[in-house]
Amino acid sequence: MIEKREKLLEIENLKQHFKKGETVIKAVDGLTFNIYKGETFGLVGESGCGKSTTGRTIIRLYDATNGKVMFNGENVHGRKSRKELKKFNRKMQMIFQDPYASLNPRMTVADIIAEGIDIHGLAKNKQERMEKVYELLETVGLNREHANRYPHEFSGGQRQRIGIARALAVEPEFIIADEPISALDVSIQAQVVNLMKRLQKEKGLTYLFIAHDLSMVKYISDRIGVMYRGKIVELAESNELYKNPIHPYTQSLLSAIPLPDPDYERNRKRQVYDHKDHEANSENRELREVKAGHWVACTEEEYAKYKDQYS
């Protein structure tokens, strides 16, 4: 439970639509939520639901179609001057999904990590620059000897650590982690997540952690938003969401998580979400607070039922 709930990021009716010929693809279709300083907000959902597009729109890799993204009280998509954008880019960084594609193969690890340091003029000379690089490598569990190597010489887990070091180099307040462990072996995933948790505690970072693996999201997140077809259908604290899932789609996702228990797995019943029902009533559904801090996308009729059932 977050004690001091100071808003760092406020997202209001965020929309990101793409045109493909005459078709409009509503990748993100009216998201509203806040992220508080020092917390990890998990954003989960199936592939194609708009999670990654949300992260890229927040950091302004895409210009929003509509809505507001407020970071420390300032409108991200309202910024225009190069100086303001540069200042914003230092405060908000991103860790990308693919550790193989996100690192320039022609650059040494030192140059990859120091790119942000160079852009923002954070080192007085070459010696200070390299000292910062060495410190960052050691922070993420690598050695200073790795600085002069190239990305192809590293494993996937090591490359993701380099990506984390690159994000940390400019001393950001907020990091968007876009499925940072999905391309890694299961044995390495926990190491990377534990590293992120340790860095958050040491440096007071705030995370938006985007993933489709609900079990890992529960482990790292304070609150979780469940996304479906461009909208958030349920939002609650991590433990609350797992103990008391209300929306049928959330229940469906949780029913699909395997457990290391043969008896449970033999008898596990997968709950299938009725997509047609969602489409039929989507216009009348909006996020409503069923319990304190527990929001569900529902109609007025469903809201009354949920209140009676879960309050």
Short mmCIF file of C-alpha atoms in Angstrom, two decimals:
data_model
loop_
_atom_site.label_atom_id
_atom_site.label_comp_id
_atom_site.label_asym_id
_atom_site.label_seq_id
_atom_site.Cartn_x
_atom_site.Cartn_y
_atom_site.Cartn_z
CA MET A 1 0.00 0.00 0.00
CA ILE A 2 1.41 3.37 -1.01
CA GLU A 3 1.38 5.74 1.97
CA LYS A 4 2.16 9.04 0.24
CA ARG A 5 0.06 9.16 -2.88
CA GLU A 6 1.58 12.05 -4.77
CA LYS A 7 0.61 11.94 -8.45
CA LEU A 8 3.51 11.73 -10.86
CA LEU A 9 1.57 10.85 -14.01
CA GLU A 10 -2.06 11.67 -14.80
CA ILE A 11 -3.64 10.17 -17.89
CA GLU A 12 -7.04 11.46 -18.92
CA ASN A 13 -9.14 10.04 -21.78
CA LEU A 14 -6.02 9.08 -23.74
CA LYS A 15 -6.68 7.94 -27.31
CA GLN A 16 -4.32 6.64 -29.97
CA HIS A 17 -6.03 5.84 -33.27
CA PHE A 18 -4.30 4.73 -36.46
CA LYS A 19 -5.70 4.93 -39.97
CA LYS A 20 -5.23 2.00 -42.33
CA GLY A 21 -6.91 2.99 -45.57
CA GLU A 22 -10.54 3.68 -44.67
CA THR A 23 -10.28 1.71 -41.43
CA VAL A 24 -9.58 3.40 -38.08
CA ILE A 25 -7.78 1.17 -35.58
CA LYS A 26 -8.52 2.29 -32.02
CA ALA A 27 -5.34 0.96 -30.37
CA VAL A 28 -5.91 3.07 -27.25
CA ASP A 29 -9.46 4.23 -26.75
CA GLY A 30 -10.03 6.51 -23.77
CA LEU A 31 -7.69 5.53 -20.92
CA THR A 32 -7.88 7.36 -17.59
CA PHE A 33 -5.62 6.47 -14.65
CA ASN A 34 -2.93 7.91 -12.38
CA ILE A 35 0.52 6.67 -11.41
CA TYR A 36 1.86 7.76 -8.03
CA LYS A 37 5.46 8.56 -7.12
CA GLY A 38 7.46 5.53 -6.03
CA GLU A 39 4.97 2.90 -7.14
CA THR A 40 4.97 0.30 -9.89
CA PHE A 41 1.81 0.35 -11.98
CA GLY A 42 1.33 -2.88 -13.92
CA LEU A 43 -0.50 -2.81 -17.24
CA VAL A 44 -1.56 -6.25 -18.46
CA GLY A 45 -3.61 -7.78 -21.24
CA GLU A 46 -3.40 -10.04 -24.25
CA SER A 47 -1.27 -9.26 -27.32
CA GLY A 48 -2.75 -6.48 -29.43
CA CYS A 49 -4.78 -4.89 -26.63
CA GLY A 50 -2.86 -1.59 -26.81
CA LYS A 51 -0.43 -1.92 -23.86
CA SER A 52 2.76 -1.07 -25.73
CA THR A 53 1.04 1.67 -27.72
CA THR A 54 -0.05 3.22 -24.41
CA GLY A 55 3.55 3.28 -23.16
CA ARG A 56 4.87 4.73 -26.41
CA THR A 57 2.17 7.40 -26.45
CA ILE A 58 2.86 8.40 -22.83
CA ILE A 59 6.56 8.93 -23.61
CA ARG A 60 5.60 10.71 -26.85
CA LEU A 61 7.09 8.28 -29.33
CA TYR A 62 3.59 8.66 -30.78
CA ASP A 63 1.59 11.88 -30.70
CA ALA A 64 -1.72 11.26 -28.94
CA THR A 65 -4.89 11.37 -31.05
CA ASN A 66 -6.74 12.85 -28.08
CA GLY A 67 -6.60 13.18 -24.31
CA LYS A 68 -4.01 14.39 -21.82
CA VAL A 69 -0.80 13.00 -20.37
CA MET A 70 0.28 15.12 -17.40
CA PHE A 71 3.76 14.50 -15.97
CA ASN A 72 4.55 16.42 -12.78
CA GLY A 73 1.62 18.70 -13.63
CA GLU A 74 2.83 19.50 -17.16
CA ASN A 75 1.15 18.40 -20.38
CA VAL A 76 3.54 16.03 -22.19
CA HIS A 77 1.86 16.40 -25.57
CA GLY A 78 1.62 20.16 -25.20
CA ARG A 79 5.40 20.62 -25.21
CA LYS A 80 6.88 22.24 -28.30
CA SER A 81 10.37 23.66 -27.75
CA ARG A 82 13.40 21.41 -28.17
CA LYS A 83 14.69 22.49 -24.77
CA GLU A 84 11.45 21.39 -23.03
CA LEU A 85 11.45 18.05 -24.86
CA LYS A 86 15.06 17.44 -23.90
CA LYS A 87 14.25 18.16 -20.25
CA PHE A 88 11.24 15.84 -20.39
CA ASN A 89 13.22 13.04 -22.07
CA ARG A 90 15.69 13.08 -19.22
CA LYS A 91 12.94 12.61 -16.62
CA MET A 92 11.14 9.79 -18.45
CA GLN A 93 12.94 6.79 -19.98
CA MET A 94 11.93 3.50 -21.57
CA ILE A 95 13.20 -0.08 -21.40
CA PHE A 96 12.21 -1.89 -24.58
CA GLN A 97 10.84 -5.37 -25.08
CA ASP A 98 13.49 -6.82 -27.38
CA PRO A 99 16.99 -6.67 -25.89
CA TYR A 100 18.40 -7.85 -29.24
CA ALA A 101 16.84 -5.13 -31.43
CA SER A 102 16.99 -2.20 -29.00
CA LEU A 103 20.82 -1.97 -28.86
CA ASN A 104 22.83 -0.61 -31.79
CA PRO A 105 25.13 -3.49 -32.88
CA ARG A 106 27.76 -1.04 -34.20
CA MET A 107 28.19 0.76 -30.86
CA THR A 108 30.20 -0.42 -27.87
CA VAL A 109 28.38 -0.92 -24.58
CA ALA A 110 30.10 2.19 -23.21
CA ASP A 111 28.78 4.35 -26.07
CA ILE A 112 25.27 2.84 -25.80
CA ILE A 113 25.06 3.60 -22.06
CA ALA A 114 26.71 7.02 -22.39
CA GLU A 115 24.50 8.22 -25.24
CA GLY A 116 22.12 9.98 -22.85
CA ILE A 117 25.03 11.31 -20.79
CA ASP A 118 26.46 12.89 -23.96
CA ILE A 119 23.14 14.34 -25.13
CA HIS A 120 22.40 15.97 -21.77
CA GLY A 121 25.99 16.99 -21.02
CA LEU A 122 26.14 15.08 -17.72
CA ALA A 123 29.91 14.44 -17.80
CA LYS A 124 32.61 17.14 -17.71
CA ASN A 125 35.20 15.08 -19.57
CA LYS A 126 35.94 11.61 -21.01
CA GLN A 127 37.25 10.28 -17.70
CA GLU A 128 34.08 11.26 -15.81
CA ARG A 129 32.00 9.82 -18.66
CA MET A 130 33.72 6.44 -18.36
CA GLU A 131 33.49 6.46 -14.56
CA LYS A 132 29.72 6.94 -14.89
CA VAL A 133 29.55 4.07 -17.40
CA TYR A 134 31.54 1.77 -15.07
CA GLU A 135 29.32 2.69 -12.14
CA LEU A 136 26.16 1.98 -14.15
CA LEU A 137 27.49 -1.38 -15.35
CA GLU A 138 28.22 -2.41 -11.77
CA THR A 139 24.81 -1.11 -10.65
CA VAL A 140 23.04 -3.52 -13.03
CA GLY A 141 25.28 -6.48 -12.17
CA LEU A 142 27.80 -6.32 -15.02
CA ASN A 143 31.57 -5.65 -14.98
CA ARG A 144 33.54 -2.63 -16.14
CA GLU A 145 35.38 -4.96 -18.53
CA HIS A 146 32.13 -5.20 -20.50
CA ALA A 147 32.30 -1.52 -21.49
CA ASN A 148 34.38 -2.03 -24.65
CA ARG A 149 32.43 -5.03 -25.95
CA TYR A 150 29.61 -5.07 -28.49
CA PRO A 151 25.98 -6.21 -27.95
CA HIS A 152 26.40 -9.50 -29.90
CA GLU A 153 28.86 -10.69 -27.24
CA PHE A 154 26.16 -10.77 -24.55
CA SER A 155 23.22 -13.01 -23.63
CA GLY A 156 19.63 -11.74 -23.69
CA GLY A 157 19.58 -11.16 -19.94
CA GLN A 158 22.86 -9.25 -20.07
CA ARG A 159 21.58 -7.12 -22.96
CA GLN A 160 18.49 -6.21 -20.98
CA ARG A 161 20.75 -5.15 -18.10
CA ILE A 162 22.60 -2.90 -20.56
CA GLY A 163 19.22 -1.47 -21.62
CA ILE A 164 18.39 -0.77 -17.97
CA ALA A 165 21.80 0.90 -17.45
CA ARG A 166 21.15 3.08 -20.51
CA ALA A 167 17.77 4.16 -19.07
CA LEU A 168 19.35 4.93 -15.67
CA ALA A 169 22.21 6.95 -17.15
CA VAL A 170 20.24 10.23 -17.23
CA GLU A 171 18.88 9.74 -13.68
CA PRO A 172 15.16 9.61 -14.62
CA GLU A 173 12.18 9.82 -12.27
CA PHE A 174 9.93 7.53 -14.29
CA ILE A 175 10.67 4.44 -16.38
CA ILE A 176 8.30 2.69 -18.78
CA ALA A 177 9.26 -0.98 -18.97
CA ASP A 178 7.62 -2.40 -22.11
CA GLU A 179 7.50 -6.18 -21.61
CA PRO A 180 11.15 -6.11 -20.47
CA ILE A 181 11.32 -9.83 -19.63
CA SER A 182 9.14 -11.46 -22.32
CA ALA A 183 12.13 -12.28 -24.59
CA LEU A 184 14.17 -13.79 -21.74
CA ASP A 185 14.46 -17.31 -20.32
CA VAL A 186 12.32 -17.93 -17.24
CA SER A 187 15.43 -18.36 -15.08
CA ILE A 188 16.66 -14.90 -16.14
CA GLN A 189 13.29 -13.14 -15.83
CA ALA A 190 13.30 -13.20 -12.03
CA GLN A 191 16.85 -11.80 -11.95
CA VAL A 192 15.88 -8.82 -14.11
CA VAL A 193 12.69 -8.14 -12.11
CA ASN A 194 14.60 -8.36 -8.81
CA LEU A 195 17.17 -5.94 -10.21
CA MET A 196 14.40 -3.50 -11.14
CA LYS A 197 12.86 -3.76 -7.66
CA ARG A 198 16.23 -3.13 -6.01
CA LEU A 199 16.94 -0.11 -8.22
CA GLN A 200 13.50 1.29 -7.51
CA LYS A 201 14.14 1.12 -3.78
CA GLU A 202 17.64 2.60 -4.04
CA LYS A 203 16.82 5.41 -6.49
CA GLY A 204 13.16 6.16 -5.70
CA LEU A 205 12.02 5.28 -9.22
CA THR A 206 8.45 5.03 -10.48
CA TYR A 207 7.61 2.32 -13.04
CA LEU A 208 4.95 1.59 -15.61
CA PHE A 209 5.48 -2.15 -16.05
CA ILE A 210 3.81 -3.47 -19.21
CA ALA A 211 3.44 -7.25 -19.55
CA HIS A 212 1.14 -10.14 -20.38
CA ASP A 213 2.52 -12.47 -17.68
CA LEU A 214 0.12 -11.87 -14.80
CA SER A 215 2.11 -13.85 -12.24
CA MET A 216 5.22 -11.70 -12.76
CA VAL A 217 3.16 -8.49 -12.80
CA LYS A 218 1.66 -9.41 -9.42
CA TYR A 219 5.16 -9.88 -8.01
CA ILE A 220 6.45 -6.45 -9.04
CA SER A 221 3.34 -4.20 -9.10
CA ASP A 222 1.61 -2.15 -6.41
CA ARG A 223 -1.48 -1.64 -8.58
CA ILE A 224 -2.58 -3.29 -11.80
CA GLY A 225 -4.69 -2.13 -14.72
CA VAL A 226 -6.16 -4.86 -16.94
CA MET A 227 -6.47 -3.75 -20.56
CA TYR A 228 -8.75 -5.14 -23.25
CA ARG A 229 -9.16 -3.77 -26.80
CA GLY A 230 -7.80 -0.33 -26.02
CA LYS A 231 -9.61 0.17 -22.70
CA ILE A 232 -8.93 -0.56 -19.03
CA VAL A 233 -11.59 -2.99 -17.81
CA GLU A 234 -10.37 -3.35 -14.21
CA LEU A 235 -7.95 -1.50 -11.93
CA ALA A 236 -7.05 -2.36 -8.34
CA GLU A 237 -4.20 -2.99 -5.94
CA SER A 238 -2.23 -6.09 -6.89
CA ASN A 239 -3.36 -8.43 -4.10
CA GLU A 240 -6.96 -7.23 -4.32
CA LEU A 241 -7.09 -7.90 -8.06
CA TYR A 242 -5.80 -11.43 -7.67
CA LYS A 243 -7.99 -12.30 -4.68
CA ASN A 244 -11.18 -10.67 -5.94
CA PRO A 245 -11.22 -10.32 -9.75
CA ILE A 246 -14.56 -8.81 -10.73
CA HIS A 247 -14.54 -8.25 -14.48
CA PRO A 248 -15.13 -11.47 -16.49
CA TYR A 249 -12.07 -10.75 -18.65
CA THR A 250 -9.80 -10.49 -15.59
CA GLN A 251 -11.29 -13.72 -14.26
CA SER A 252 -10.55 -15.34 -17.62
CA LEU A 253 -6.90 -14.22 -17.58
CA LEU A 254 -6.38 -15.43 -14.02
CA SER A 255 -7.99 -18.79 -14.74
CA ALA A 256 -5.34 -19.37 -17.41
CA ILE A 257 -2.35 -19.03 -15.05
CA PRO A 258 -0.76 -22.45 -14.48
CA LEU A 259 0.32 -23.49 -10.98
CA PRO A 260 3.02 -26.05 -10.05
CA ASP A 261 0.39 -28.35 -8.57
CA PRO A 262 -0.57 -31.48 -10.60
CA ASP A 263 -3.87 -31.97 -8.74
CA TYR A 264 -4.90 -28.36 -9.31
CA GLU A 265 -3.91 -28.51 -12.98
CA ARG A 266 -5.88 -31.71 -13.59
CA ASN A 267 -9.04 -30.08 -12.26
CA ARG A 268 -8.43 -26.49 -13.40
CA LYS A 269 -11.29 -25.04 -15.41
CA ARG A 270 -10.44 -22.33 -17.87
CA GLN A 271 -12.97 -19.49 -17.85
CA VAL A 272 -13.68 -18.22 -21.36
CA TYR A 273 -14.54 -14.54 -21.78
CA ASP A 274 -17.56 -13.74 -23.94
CA HIS A 275 -16.16 -11.16 -26.38
CA LYS A 276 -19.56 -10.66 -28.03
CA ASP A 277 -21.10 -9.52 -24.76
CA HIS A 278 -18.33 -6.96 -24.35
CA GLU A 279 -18.97 -5.53 -27.80
CA ALA A 280 -22.75 -5.46 -27.34
CA ASN A 281 -22.63 -3.22 -24.25
CA SER A 282 -19.31 -1.40 -24.71
CA GLU A 283 -20.85 2.06 -25.20
CA ASN A 284 -22.60 1.94 -21.80
CA ARG A 285 -19.58 0.72 -19.89
CA GLU A 286 -17.33 3.06 -17.93
CA LEU A 287 -14.87 2.66 -15.06
CA ARG A 288 -16.77 2.73 -11.76
CA GLU A 289 -15.44 2.27 -8.24
CA VAL A 290 -17.04 -0.92 -6.94
CA LYS A 291 -14.90 -1.01 -3.77
CA ALA A 292 -12.41 1.50 -2.37
CA GLY A 293 -9.62 1.66 -4.95
CA HIS A 294 -11.13 -1.15 -7.05
CA TRP A 295 -12.47 0.07 -10.40
CA VAL A 296 -14.36 -1.98 -12.97
CA ALA A 297 -15.64 -1.12 -16.44
CA CYS A 298 -19.38 -1.82 -16.22
CA THR A 299 -22.87 -0.62 -17.07
CA GLU A 300 -25.08 0.89 -14.35
CA GLU A 301 -26.91 -2.41 -14.06
CA GLU A 302 -23.65 -4.37 -13.69
CA TYR A 303 -22.37 -1.78 -11.20
CA ALA A 304 -25.39 -2.32 -8.93
CA LYS A 305 -24.84 -6.09 -9.13
CA TYR A 306 -21.10 -5.83 -8.39
CA LYS A 307 -21.69 -3.45 -5.48
CA ASP A 308 -24.17 -5.85 -3.95
CA GLN A 309 -21.90 -8.83 -4.56
CA TYR A 310 -18.47 -7.46 -3.58
CA SER A 311 -19.02 -4.58 -1.14
#
